[in-house]
PDB file of C-alpha atoms and ligand atoms in Angstrom:
ATOM      1  CA  MET N 631      14.017  -7.919 -16.556  1.00 67.00           C
ATOM      2  CA  TYR N 632      17.581  -8.979 -15.729  1.00 84.00           C
ATOM      3  CA  ASN N 633      18.777  -8.768 -12.177  1.00 94.00           C
ATOM      4  CA  GLN N 634      21.527 -10.881 -10.664  1.00 97.00           C
ATOM      5  CA  HIS N 635      19.306 -11.894  -7.750  1.00 98.00           C
ATOM      6  CA  LEU N 636      16.272 -12.751  -9.850  1.00 98.00           C
ATOM      7  CA  LEU N 637      15.570 -16.279 -11.095  1.00 98.00           C
ATOM      8  CA  LEU N 638      12.694 -16.662 -13.550  1.00 98.00           C
ATOM      9  CA  SER N 639      11.331 -20.085 -14.439  1.00 98.00           C
ATOM     10  CA  GLU N 640      11.711 -20.959 -18.109  1.00 98.00           C
ATOM     11  CA  GLU N 641       7.962 -20.776 -18.605  1.00 98.00           C
ATOM     12  CA  VAL N 642       7.638 -17.325 -17.022  1.00 98.00           C
ATOM     13  CA  ARG N 643      10.630 -15.991 -18.900  1.00 98.00           C
ATOM     14  CA  ALA N 644       9.201 -17.190 -22.213  1.00 98.00           C
ATOM     15  CA  ALA N 645       5.759 -15.731 -21.483  1.00 98.00           C
ATOM     16  CA  LEU N 646       7.199 -12.336 -20.534  1.00 98.00           C
ATOM     17  CA  GLN N 647       9.482 -12.245 -23.540  1.00 97.00           C
ATOM     18  CA  ALA N 648       6.546 -12.981 -25.826  1.00 98.00           C
ATOM     19  CA  ASN N 649       4.483 -10.307 -24.048  1.00 97.00           C
ATOM     20  CA  LYS N 650       1.914 -12.883 -22.954  1.00 98.00           C
ATOM     21  CA  PRO N 651      -0.244 -12.400 -19.839  1.00 98.00           C
ATOM     22  CA  VAL N 652       1.410 -13.408 -16.558  1.00 98.00           C
ATOM     23  CA  VAL N 653      -0.093 -13.344 -13.060  1.00 99.00           C
ATOM     24  CA  ALA N 654       2.087 -13.286  -9.953  1.00 99.00           C
ATOM     25  CA  LEU N 655       1.046 -15.353  -6.903  1.00 98.00           C
ATOM     26  CA  GLU N 656       2.422 -15.041  -3.374  1.00 98.00           C
ATOM     27  CA  SER N 657       3.821 -17.772  -1.132  1.00 98.00           C
ATOM     28  CA  THR N 658       3.164 -16.548   2.429  1.00 97.00           C
ATOM     29  CA  ILE N 659      -0.407 -17.614   1.859  1.00 95.00           C
ATOM     30  CA  ILE N 660       1.020 -21.132   1.283  1.00 96.00           C
ATOM     31  CA  SER N 661       3.464 -21.394   4.164  1.00 97.00           C
ATOM     32  CA  HIS N 662       1.892 -19.121   6.777  1.00 94.00           C
ATOM     33  CA  GLY N 663      -1.695 -18.590   5.640  1.00 93.00           C
ATOM     34  CA  MET N 664      -3.049 -22.138   5.318  1.00 94.00           C
ATOM     35  CA  PRO N 665      -2.301 -25.584   6.785  1.00 93.00           C
ATOM     36  CA  TYR N 666      -0.667 -28.459   4.878  1.00 96.00           C
ATOM     37  CA  PRO N 667      -1.793 -30.137   2.635  1.00 97.00           C
ATOM     38  CA  GLN N 668      -4.627 -27.757   1.671  1.00 95.00           C
ATOM     39  CA  ASN N 669      -2.035 -25.031   1.102  1.00 97.00           C
ATOM     40  CA  VAL N 670      -0.216 -27.006  -1.597  1.00 98.00           C
ATOM     41  CA  GLU N 671      -3.457 -28.149  -3.230  1.00 98.00           C
ATOM     42  CA  THR N 672      -4.622 -24.531  -3.295  1.00 98.00           C
ATOM     43  CA  ALA N 673      -1.330 -23.277  -4.721  1.00 98.00           C
ATOM     44  CA  ARG N 674      -1.492 -25.830  -7.517  1.00 98.00           C
ATOM     45  CA  ALA N 675      -5.138 -25.120  -8.247  1.00 98.00           C
ATOM     46  CA  CYS N 676      -4.337 -21.376  -8.441  1.00 98.00           C
ATOM     47  CA  GLU N 677      -1.774 -22.097 -11.135  1.00 98.00           C
ATOM     48  CA  ARG N 678      -4.318 -24.177 -13.057  1.00 98.00           C
ATOM     49  CA  ILE N 679      -6.988 -21.463 -12.779  1.00 98.00           C
ATOM     50  CA  ALA N 680      -4.578 -18.804 -14.039  1.00 98.00           C
ATOM     51  CA  ARG N 681      -3.878 -20.950 -17.092  1.00 98.00           C
ATOM     52  CA  GLU N 682      -7.563 -21.670 -17.698  1.00 98.00           C
ATOM     53  CA  ASN N 683      -8.112 -17.916 -17.771  1.00 98.00           C
ATOM     54  CA  GLY N 684      -5.335 -17.255 -20.240  1.00 98.00           C
ATOM     55  CA  ALA N 685      -2.361 -16.310 -18.058  1.00 98.00           C
ATOM     56  CA  THR N 686       0.905 -17.947 -17.062  1.00 98.00           C
ATOM     57  CA  PRO N 687       1.126 -18.276 -13.250  1.00 98.00           C
ATOM     58  CA  ALA N 688       4.276 -17.010 -11.534  1.00 98.00           C
ATOM     59  CA  THR N 689       4.349 -18.065  -7.896  1.00 98.00           C
ATOM     60  CA  CYS N 690       7.045 -16.089  -6.084  1.00 98.00           C
ATOM     61  CA  ALA N 691       9.348 -17.064  -3.200  1.00 98.00           C
ATOM     62  CA  ILE N 692      12.962 -16.772  -2.092  1.00 98.00           C
ATOM     63  CA  LEU N 693      14.919 -20.014  -2.340  1.00 98.00           C
ATOM     64  CA  GLY N 694      18.596 -20.255  -1.496  1.00 98.00           C
ATOM     65  CA  GLY N 695      18.704 -16.470  -1.507  1.00 98.00           C
ATOM     66  CA  LYS N 696      17.411 -16.255  -5.101  1.00 98.00           C
ATOM     67  CA  LEU N 697      14.320 -14.207  -5.863  1.00 98.00           C
ATOM     68  CA  CYS N 698      12.327 -16.911  -7.649  1.00 98.00           C
ATOM     69  CA  VAL N 699       9.490 -15.988  -9.980  1.00 98.00           C
ATOM     70  CA  GLY N 700       7.729 -19.146 -11.170  1.00 98.00           C
ATOM     71  CA  LEU N 701       8.075 -22.255  -9.031  1.00 98.00           C
ATOM     72  CA  ASN N 702       7.960 -25.924  -9.935  1.00 97.00           C
ATOM     73  CA  ASP N 703       5.828 -28.550  -8.209  1.00 96.00           C
ATOM     74  CA  GLU N 704       8.527 -29.660  -5.773  1.00 97.00           C
ATOM     75  CA  GLN N 705       9.217 -26.103  -4.720  1.00 98.00           C
ATOM     76  CA  LEU N 706       5.520 -25.553  -3.985  1.00 98.00           C
ATOM     77  CA  GLU N 707       5.396 -28.782  -2.008  1.00 98.00           C
ATOM     78  CA  TYR N 708       8.506 -27.773  -0.058  1.00 98.00           C
ATOM     79  CA  LEU N 709       7.079 -24.385   0.929  1.00 98.00           C
ATOM     80  CA  GLY N 710       3.757 -25.944   1.917  1.00 98.00           C
ATOM     81  CA  LYS N 711       5.354 -28.642   4.060  1.00 98.00           C
ATOM     82  CA  ALA N 712       7.900 -26.313   5.635  1.00 97.00           C
ATOM     83  CA  GLY N 713       5.174 -23.917   6.796  1.00 95.00           C
ATOM     84  CA  HIS N 714       6.437 -21.673   9.572  1.00 94.00           C
ATOM     85  CA  LYS N 715       9.949 -23.149   9.267  1.00 96.00           C
ATOM     86  CA  VAL N 716      10.531 -20.862   6.304  1.00 97.00           C
ATOM     87  CA  ALA N 717      10.702 -17.146   6.994  1.00 97.00           C
ATOM     88  CA  LYS N 718       7.805 -14.844   6.243  1.00 96.00           C
ATOM     89  CA  VAL N 719       9.467 -12.262   4.020  1.00 98.00           C
ATOM     90  CA  SER N 720       8.339  -8.689   3.553  1.00 98.00           C
ATOM     91  CA  ARG N 721      10.219  -5.717   2.027  1.00 98.00           C
ATOM     92  CA  ARG N 722      12.613  -5.248   4.952  1.00 98.00           C
ATOM     93  CA  ASP N 723      13.687  -8.918   4.889  1.00 98.00           C
ATOM     94  CA  ILE N 724      14.706  -9.341   1.249  1.00 98.00           C
ATOM     95  CA  PRO N 725      18.330  -8.098   1.385  1.00 98.00           C
ATOM     96  CA  VAL N 726      19.018 -10.175   4.500  1.00 98.00           C
ATOM     97  CA  MET N 727      17.506 -13.297   2.924  1.00 98.00           C
ATOM     98  CA  ILE N 728      19.799 -12.832  -0.074  1.00 98.00           C
ATOM     99  CA  ALA N 729      22.849 -12.326   2.145  1.00 98.00           C
ATOM    100  CA  HIS N 730      22.029 -15.496   4.109  1.00 98.00           C
ATOM    101  CA  LYS N 731      21.104 -17.509   0.979  1.00 98.00           C
ATOM    102  CA  ALA N 732      17.956 -18.367   2.899  1.00 98.00           C
ATOM    103  CA  ASP N 733      14.494 -19.672   1.993  1.00 98.00           C
ATOM    104  CA  GLY N 734      11.465 -17.487   2.530  1.00 98.00           C
ATOM    105  CA  ALA N 735       7.843 -17.123   1.604  1.00 98.00           C
ATOM    106  CA  THR N 736       6.925 -13.740   0.173  1.00 98.00           C
ATOM    107  CA  THR N 737       4.095 -11.576   1.509  1.00 98.00           C
ATOM    108  CA  VAL N 738       2.067  -9.256  -0.698  1.00 98.00           C
ATOM    109  CA  ALA N 739       4.704  -6.520  -0.310  1.00 98.00           C
ATOM    110  CA  ALA N 740       7.634  -8.802  -1.150  1.00 98.00           C
ATOM    111  CA  THR N 741       5.778 -10.500  -4.008  1.00 98.00           C
ATOM    112  CA  MET N 742       5.082  -7.069  -5.517  1.00 98.00           C
ATOM    113  CA  ILE N 743       8.807  -6.329  -5.431  1.00 98.00           C
ATOM    114  CA  LEU N 744       9.677  -9.615  -7.170  1.00 98.00           C
ATOM    115  CA  ALA N 745       6.874  -9.188  -9.707  1.00 98.00           C
ATOM    116  CA  ALA N 746       7.966  -5.637 -10.561  1.00 98.00           C
ATOM    117  CA  LEU N 747      11.589  -6.726 -10.986  1.00 98.00           C
ATOM    118  CA  ALA N 748      10.414  -9.431 -13.395  1.00 98.00           C
ATOM    119  CA  GLY N 749       8.111  -7.058 -15.301  1.00 98.00           C
ATOM    120  CA  ILE N 750       4.823  -8.588 -14.110  1.00 98.00           C
ATOM    121  CA  ARG N 751       2.007  -6.097 -13.598  1.00 98.00           C
ATOM    122  CA  VAL N 752      -0.852  -8.128 -12.104  1.00 98.00           C
ATOM    123  CA  PHE N 753      -0.852 -10.205  -8.922  1.00 98.00           C
ATOM    124  CA  ALA N 754      -3.577 -12.259  -7.228  1.00 98.00           C
ATOM    125  CA  THR N 755      -3.835 -13.097  -3.541  1.00 98.00           C
ATOM    126  CA  GLY N 756      -6.468 -13.702  -0.861  1.00 96.00           C
ATOM    127  CA  GLY N 757      -6.345 -10.725   1.459  1.00 94.00           C
ATOM    128  CA  ILE N 758      -3.801  -7.969   1.988  1.00 96.00           C
ATOM    129  CA  GLY N 759      -2.322  -6.761   5.225  1.00 95.00           C
ATOM    130  CA  GLY N 760      -3.564  -3.419   6.498  1.00 96.00           C
ATOM    131  CA  VAL N 761      -3.921  -1.146   9.479  1.00 97.00           C
ATOM    132  CA  HIS N 762      -4.529  -3.333  12.516  1.00 94.00           C
ATOM    133  CA  ARG N 763      -7.167  -2.497  15.073  1.00 92.00           C
ATOM    134  CA  GLY N 764      -5.497  -0.475  17.813  1.00 93.00           C
ATOM    135  CA  ALA N 765      -2.761   0.716  15.432  1.00 95.00           C
ATOM    136  CA  GLU N 766      -3.018   4.192  16.943  1.00 93.00           C
ATOM    137  CA  VAL N 767      -1.212   2.605  19.918  1.00 94.00           C
ATOM    138  CA  THR N 768       0.704  -0.371  18.446  1.00 92.00           C
ATOM    139  CA  MET N 769       1.597   1.245  15.088  1.00 94.00           C
ATOM    140  CA  ASP N 770       0.979  -2.174  13.500  1.00 94.00           C
ATOM    141  CA  ILE N 771       0.434  -1.239   9.872  1.00 96.00           C
ATOM    142  CA  SER N 772       1.314  -3.790   7.208  1.00 96.00           C
ATOM    143  CA  ALA N 773       4.165  -2.981   4.840  1.00 98.00           C
ATOM    144  CA  ASP N 774       1.748  -4.137   2.100  1.00 98.00           C
ATOM    145  CA  LEU N 775       0.098  -0.706   2.142  1.00 98.00           C
ATOM    146  CA  GLU N 776       3.333   1.206   1.724  1.00 98.00           C
ATOM    147  CA  GLU N 777       4.328  -1.142  -1.080  1.00 98.00           C
ATOM    148  CA  LEU N 778       1.117  -0.432  -2.960  1.00 98.00           C
ATOM    149  CA  SER N 779       2.098   3.229  -2.951  1.00 98.00           C
ATOM    150  CA  GLN N 780       5.547   2.661  -4.434  1.00 98.00           C
ATOM    151  CA  THR N 781       5.615  -0.431  -6.641  1.00 98.00           C
ATOM    152  CA  PRO N 782       3.665  -0.559  -9.911  1.00 98.00           C
ATOM    153  CA  VAL N 783       1.811  -3.863  -9.541  1.00 98.00           C
ATOM    154  CA  THR N 784      -1.957  -4.270  -9.389  1.00 98.00           C
ATOM    155  CA  VAL N 785      -3.071  -6.556  -6.578  1.00 98.00           C
ATOM    156  CA  VAL N 786      -6.380  -8.418  -6.821  1.00 98.00           C
ATOM    157  CA  CYS N 787      -7.704  -9.414  -3.393  1.00 98.00           C
ATOM    158  CA  ALA N 788     -11.003 -10.085  -1.611  1.00 98.00           C
ATOM    159  CA  GLY N 789     -10.669  -6.958   0.530  1.00 95.00           C
ATOM    160  CA  ALA N 790      -9.206  -7.268   3.969  1.00 91.00           C
ATOM    161  CA  LYS N 791     -10.269  -9.264   6.999  1.00 87.00           C
ATOM    162  CA  SER N 792     -11.970  -7.506   9.801  1.00 82.00           C
ATOM    163  CA  ILE N 793      -9.031  -8.546  11.981  1.00 87.00           C
ATOM    164  CA  LEU N 794      -7.934  -5.174  10.568  1.00 94.00           C
ATOM    165  CA  ASP N 795      -9.405  -1.722  11.008  1.00 96.00           C
ATOM    166  CA  LEU N 796     -10.966  -1.466   7.554  1.00 96.00           C
ATOM    167  CA  GLY N 797     -11.822   2.224   7.867  1.00 96.00           C
ATOM    168  CA  LEU N 798      -8.253   3.175   8.777  1.00 97.00           C
ATOM    169  CA  THR N 799      -6.921   0.882   6.056  1.00 97.00           C
ATOM    170  CA  MET N 800      -8.977   2.759   3.450  1.00 97.00           C
ATOM    171  CA  GLU N 801      -7.816   6.113   4.858  1.00 97.00           C
ATOM    172  CA  TYR N 802      -4.206   5.014   4.672  1.00 98.00           C
ATOM    173  CA  LEU N 803      -4.580   3.924   1.045  1.00 98.00           C
ATOM    174  CA  GLU N 804      -6.196   7.244   0.198  1.00 98.00           C
ATOM    175  CA  THR N 805      -3.379   9.185   1.851  1.00 98.00           C
ATOM    176  CA  LYS N 806      -0.810   7.147  -0.041  1.00 98.00           C
ATOM    177  CA  GLY N 807      -2.548   7.717  -3.377  1.00 97.00           C
ATOM    178  CA  VAL N 808      -3.454   4.096  -4.042  1.00 98.00           C
ATOM    179  CA  PRO N 809      -6.490   3.639  -6.306  1.00 97.00           C
ATOM    180  CA  VAL N 810      -8.919   1.119  -4.809  1.00 98.00           C
ATOM    181  CA  ILE N 811     -11.273  -0.367  -7.391  1.00 98.00           C
ATOM    182  CA  GLY N 812     -14.310  -2.450  -6.497  1.00 98.00           C
ATOM    183  CA  TYR N 813     -14.722  -5.187  -9.087  1.00 98.00           C
ATOM    184  CA  GLY N 814     -18.469  -5.308  -9.627  1.00 98.00           C
ATOM    185  CA  THR N 815     -19.078  -3.705  -6.226  1.00 98.00           C
ATOM    186  CA  ASP N 816     -19.440  -0.277  -4.607  1.00 98.00           C
ATOM    187  CA  GLU N 817     -18.409  -1.636  -1.238  1.00 97.00           C
ATOM    188  CA  LEU N 818     -15.133  -2.875   0.170  1.00 97.00           C
ATOM    189  CA  PRO N 819     -15.524  -6.640   0.657  1.00 97.00           C
ATOM    190  CA  ALA N 820     -14.347  -8.007   4.008  1.00 95.00           C
ATOM    191  CA  PHE N 821     -12.710 -11.238   2.846  1.00 95.00           C
ATOM    192  CA  TYR N 822     -15.133 -13.837   4.276  1.00 95.00           C
ATOM    193  CA  THR N 823     -18.120 -11.601   3.546  1.00 96.00           C
ATOM    194  CA  ARG N 824     -19.103  -9.519   0.548  1.00 96.00           C
ATOM    195  CA  GLN N 825     -19.916  -6.463   2.620  1.00 93.00           C
ATOM    196  CA  SER N 826     -17.994  -4.314   5.084  1.00 94.00           C
ATOM    197  CA  GLY N 827     -20.020  -1.126   5.293  1.00 94.00           C
ATOM    198  CA  PHE N 828     -17.146   0.885   3.742  1.00 96.00           C
ATOM    199  CA  ALA N 829     -17.510   2.351   0.282  1.00 97.00           C
ATOM    200  CA  VAL N 830     -14.788   2.027  -2.350  1.00 97.00           C
ATOM    201  CA  PRO N 831     -13.884   5.142  -4.335  1.00 96.00           C
ATOM    202  CA  TYR N 832     -14.348   3.402  -7.699  1.00 97.00           C
ATOM    203  CA  ARG N 833     -16.335   0.569  -9.157  1.00 98.00           C
ATOM    204  CA  MET N 834     -15.427  -1.159 -12.411  1.00 98.00           C
ATOM    205  CA  ASP N 835     -17.330  -4.019 -13.968  1.00 98.00           C
ATOM    206  CA  THR N 836     -14.937  -5.366 -16.593  1.00 98.00           C
ATOM    207  CA  PRO N 837     -11.292  -6.475 -16.705  1.00 98.00           C
ATOM    208  CA  ALA N 838     -10.820  -4.170 -19.722  1.00 98.00           C
ATOM    209  CA  GLU N 839     -11.712  -1.073 -17.668  1.00 98.00           C
ATOM    210  CA  ILE N 840      -9.227  -2.040 -14.975  1.00 98.00           C
ATOM    211  CA  ALA N 841      -6.558  -2.710 -17.585  1.00 98.00           C
ATOM    212  CA  ALA N 842      -7.155   0.771 -19.023  1.00 98.00           C
ATOM    213  CA  ALA N 843      -6.501   2.294 -15.594  1.00 98.00           C
ATOM    214  CA  ILE N 844      -3.318   0.226 -15.225  1.00 98.00           C
ATOM    215  CA  ARG N 845      -2.085   1.449 -18.607  1.00 97.00           C
ATOM    216  CA  ALA N 846      -2.893   5.057 -17.703  1.00 97.00           C
ATOM    217  CA  ALA N 847      -0.917   4.835 -14.451  1.00 96.00           C
ATOM    218  CA  ARG N 848       1.994   3.442 -16.414  1.00 96.00           C
ATOM    219  CA  GLU N 849       1.783   6.157 -19.066  1.00 97.00           C
ATOM    220  CA  LEU N 850       1.899   8.721 -16.262  1.00 96.00           C
ATOM    221  CA  ALA N 851       4.904   6.901 -14.750  1.00 95.00           C
ATOM    222  CA  TYR N 852       3.059   6.593 -11.440  1.00 95.00           C
ATOM    223  CA  PRO N 853       5.332   4.864  -8.972  1.00 95.00           C
ATOM    224  CA  GLY N 854       2.678   2.820  -7.182  1.00 97.00           C
ATOM    225  CA  GLY N 855       0.192   0.058  -7.855  1.00 98.00           C
ATOM    226  CA  MET N 856      -3.552  -0.409  -7.558  1.00 98.00           C
ATOM    227  CA  LEU N 857      -5.781  -2.477  -5.371  1.00 98.00           C
ATOM    228  CA  VAL N 858      -8.666  -4.353  -6.967  1.00 98.00           C
ATOM    229  CA  VAL N 859     -11.141  -5.669  -4.423  1.00 98.00           C
ATOM    230  CA  ASN N 860     -13.176  -8.628  -5.624  1.00 98.00           C
ATOM    231  CA  PRO N 861     -15.935  -9.986  -3.360  1.00 98.00           C
ATOM    232  CA  ILE N 862     -16.006 -13.658  -2.371  1.00 98.00           C
ATOM    233  CA  PRO N 863     -18.559 -15.568  -4.505  1.00 97.00           C
ATOM    234  CA  GLU N 864     -22.016 -15.474  -2.892  1.00 97.00           C
ATOM    235  CA  ALA N 865     -22.104 -19.266  -2.418  1.00 96.00           C
ATOM    236  CA  TYR N 866     -19.027 -19.216  -0.156  1.00 96.00           C
ATOM    237  CA  SER N 867     -19.677 -16.009   1.729  1.00 97.00           C
ATOM    238  CA  MET N 868     -19.920 -16.545   5.513  1.00 95.00           C
ATOM    239  CA  ASP N 869     -22.450 -15.220   8.010  1.00 94.00           C
ATOM    240  CA  LYS N 870     -21.161 -11.801   9.072  1.00 92.00           C
ATOM    241  CA  ALA N 871     -22.250 -11.898  12.720  1.00 93.00           C
ATOM    242  CA  TYR N 872     -20.779 -15.378  13.148  1.00 95.00           C
ATOM    243  CA  ILE N 873     -17.389 -14.643  11.585  1.00 95.00           C
ATOM    244  CA  ASP N 874     -17.124 -11.282  13.355  1.00 93.00           C
ATOM    245  CA  GLY N 875     -17.588 -13.117  16.670  1.00 95.00           C
ATOM    246  CA  VAL N 876     -14.853 -15.606  15.801  1.00 96.00           C
ATOM    247  CA  ILE N 877     -12.517 -12.793  14.756  1.00 94.00           C
ATOM    248  CA  ALA N 878     -13.152 -10.970  18.042  1.00 93.00           C
ATOM    249  CA  GLN N 879     -12.267 -14.145  19.952  1.00 95.00           C
ATOM    250  CA  ALA N 880      -9.065 -14.669  17.928  1.00 95.00           C
ATOM    251  CA  LEU N 881      -8.059 -11.048  18.495  1.00 92.00           C
ATOM    252  CA  SER N 882      -8.457 -11.275  22.247  1.00 94.00           C
ATOM    253  CA  GLU N 883      -6.439 -14.522  22.338  1.00 96.00           C
ATOM    254  CA  CYS N 884      -3.724 -12.819  20.306  1.00 94.00           C
ATOM    255  CA  GLU N 885      -3.561 -10.033  22.852  1.00 91.00           C
ATOM    256  CA  ALA N 886      -3.692 -12.382  25.862  1.00 95.00           C
ATOM    257  CA  GLN N 887      -0.821 -14.470  24.446  1.00 96.00           C
ATOM    258  CA  ASN N 888       1.189 -11.358  23.659  1.00 94.00           C
ATOM    259  CA  VAL N 889       1.638 -12.258  19.975  1.00 94.00           C
ATOM    260  CA  ARG N 890       3.452  -9.404  18.215  1.00 91.00           C
ATOM    261  CA  GLY N 891       4.939  -8.227  14.929  1.00 90.00           C
ATOM    262  CA  LYS N 892       4.846 -10.451  11.902  1.00 90.00           C
ATOM    263  CA  ALA N 893       3.412 -13.358  13.912  1.00 92.00           C
ATOM    264  CA  VAL N 894       0.097 -11.546  14.359  1.00 91.00           C
ATOM    265  CA  THR N 895      -1.532 -12.208  10.970  1.00 88.00           C
ATOM    266  CA  PRO N 896      -0.589 -15.947  10.762  1.00 90.00           C
ATOM    267  CA  PHE N 897      -1.760 -16.457  14.366  1.00 94.00           C
ATOM    268  CA  LEU N 898      -5.139 -14.903  13.657  1.00 93.00           C
ATOM    269  CA  LEU N 899      -5.625 -16.838  10.393  1.00 90.00           C
ATOM    270  CA  ALA N 900      -4.858 -20.156  12.068  1.00 91.00           C
ATOM    271  CA  ARG N 901      -7.109 -19.483  15.075  1.00 94.00           C
ATOM    272  CA  ILE N 902     -10.017 -18.432  12.888  1.00 94.00           C
ATOM    273  CA  ALA N 903      -9.671 -21.640  10.835  1.00 92.00           C
ATOM    274  CA  GLU N 904      -9.561 -23.739  14.027  1.00 94.00           C
ATOM    275  CA  VAL N 905     -12.530 -22.100  15.687  1.00 95.00           C
ATOM    276  CA  THR N 906     -14.693 -22.377  12.543  1.00 95.00           C
ATOM    277  CA  GLY N 907     -13.786 -26.057  12.173  1.00 94.00           C
ATOM    278  CA  GLY N 908     -12.225 -25.377   8.766  1.00 92.00           C
ATOM    279  CA  ASP N 909     -15.191 -23.447   7.330  1.00 94.00           C
ATOM    280  CA  SER N 910     -13.181 -20.235   7.088  1.00 94.00           C
ATOM    281  CA  LEU N 911     -10.434 -22.123   5.277  1.00 94.00           C
ATOM    282  CA  ALA N 912     -12.905 -23.442   2.694  1.00 95.00           C
ATOM    283  CA  SER N 913     -14.111 -19.881   2.057  1.00 95.00           C
ATOM    284  CA  ASN N 914     -10.548 -18.588   1.980  1.00 95.00           C
ATOM    285  CA  ILE N 915      -9.620 -21.092  -0.732  1.00 97.00           C
ATOM    286  CA  GLN N 916     -12.615 -20.201  -2.897  1.00 97.00           C
ATOM    287  CA  LEU N 917     -12.038 -16.473  -2.719  1.00 98.00           C
ATOM    288  CA  VAL N 918      -8.422 -16.943  -3.771  1.00 98.00           C
ATOM    289  CA  TYR N 919      -9.536 -18.943  -6.828  1.00 98.00           C
ATOM    290  CA  ASN N 920     -11.983 -16.199  -7.711  1.00 98.00           C
ATOM    291  CA  ASN N 921      -9.206 -13.587  -7.459  1.00 98.00           C
ATOM    292  CA  VAL N 922      -6.817 -15.590  -9.621  1.00 98.00           C
ATOM    293  CA  ALA N 923      -9.424 -15.862 -12.378  1.00 98.00           C
ATOM    294  CA  VAL N 924     -10.102 -12.112 -12.340  1.00 98.00           C
ATOM    295  CA  ALA N 925      -6.382 -11.260 -12.228  1.00 99.00           C
ATOM    296  CA  ALA N 926      -5.720 -13.521 -15.224  1.00 98.00           C
ATOM    297  CA  ARG N 927      -8.458 -11.782 -17.196  1.00 98.00           C
ATOM    298  CA  ILE N 928      -7.069  -8.352 -16.277  1.00 98.00           C
ATOM    299  CA  ALA N 929      -3.555  -9.439 -17.239  1.00 98.00           C
ATOM    300  CA  SER N 930      -4.909 -10.561 -20.606  1.00 98.00           C
ATOM    301  CA  GLU N 931      -6.174  -7.018 -21.290  1.00 97.00           C
ATOM    302  CA  VAL N 932      -3.246  -4.946 -20.037  1.00 95.00           C
TER     303      VAL N 932
HETATM  304  N1  PSU K2334      -4.231 -11.770   4.856  1.00 59.54           N
HETATM  305  C1  PSU K2334      -4.864 -12.918   4.609  1.00 59.54           C
HETATM  306  N2  PSU K2334      -4.134 -14.029   4.303  1.00 59.54           N
HETATM  307  C2  PSU K2334      -2.774 -13.992   4.263  1.00 59.54           C
HETATM  308  C3  PSU K2334      -2.122 -12.750   4.506  1.00 59.54           C
HETATM  309  C4  PSU K2334      -2.879 -11.672   4.802  1.00 59.54           C
HETATM  310  O1  PSU K2334      -6.070 -12.963   4.658  1.00 59.54           O
HETATM  311  O2  PSU K2334      -2.137 -15.034   4.002  1.00 59.54           O
HETATM  312  C5  PSU K2334      -0.628 -12.680   4.416  1.00 59.54           C
HETATM  313  C6  PSU K2334      -0.199 -12.012   3.096  1.00 59.54           C
HETATM  314  O3  PSU K2334       0.996 -12.607   2.654  1.00 59.54           O
HETATM  315  C7  PSU K2334       0.052 -10.585   3.515  1.00 59.54           C
HETATM  316  C8  PSU K2334       0.634 -10.787   4.898  1.00 59.54           C
HETATM  317  O4  PSU K2334       0.928  -9.882   2.671  1.00 59.54           O
HETATM  318  O5  PSU K2334      -0.138 -11.843   5.461  1.00 59.54           O
HETATM  319  C9  PSU K2334       0.543  -9.539   5.743  1.00 59.54           C
HETATM  320  O6  PSU K2334       1.246  -9.747   6.904  1.00 59.54           O
HETATM  321  P1  PSU K2334       1.479  -8.517   7.897  1.00 59.54           P
HETATM  322  O7  PSU K2334       0.105  -8.197   8.425  1.00 59.54           O
HETATM  323  O8  PSU K2334       2.409  -9.060   8.949  1.00 59.54           O
HETATM  324  O9  PSU K2334       2.079  -7.423   7.076  1.00 59.54           O
HETATM  325 MN1   MN K2335       2.199  -6.135  11.228  1.00 59.54          MN
END
């Protein structure tokens, strides 16, 4: 648990030492995934929901070059207000951020690295990065997928947005040996909608079953993590044809404006929220809450 670059909050340190359930939360969703002030409200509510479901929340970020696991209220507010002024940090960026004593918001990949260093095994987010549409030409494949194959943290998400190529994303995860578990579903959810048309290899209906798989992977000393896909609650699920149309529009704008690299995902998220007049954001927030609750219950059983 000790690393010179790691800074645990007192609360997280105490929970880990006492072997109590802890759930990691990412910060790119705060600074690059949602607008202010909804991002800060959501981040705080996630922490509350983790607690209500029996786990200590550990929001992760890099501040002053320190790998912070467990943030206080001011730190959350800072990241939310700073938005795109703080760096979006994935695996490749971490050593440079430390060298520059810089501030950064951690993606799924980077949050997994911080969580694993701290000894946290379960992590909740909204959606993961994946294989982008057209990746056979652009090679735009999120580092999140590679991280899932090498870092032993279970990520609970609502599937992936259809800004990605969901079929190729599932193929990639299969190739990399990442178990994908549908929580109460046989189908990969597509973030805003409960259905995608792609099957998941496994379905589990209880947190205890998922925890048993996590323990087994650990007992086998598997290097990687697992992906739990948890569908958005029915009440907040969006109309598939409508959201697919909005996503198609956002994708063509992205291409027309020549947006590249790590700017792609934040650009698409922001455009989709704008075009839907905030409806997609409302759904996004609810699915994150749902994931935090499930992750906390899994963490309680591991
Ligand atoms: N997908 C979402 N919301 C998000 C992200 C992805 O629906 O906020 C963020 C996560 O932090 C994820 C990152 O790890 O974007 C992936 O970025 P990229 O595609 O550049 O790897
Ligand atoms: Mn990318």
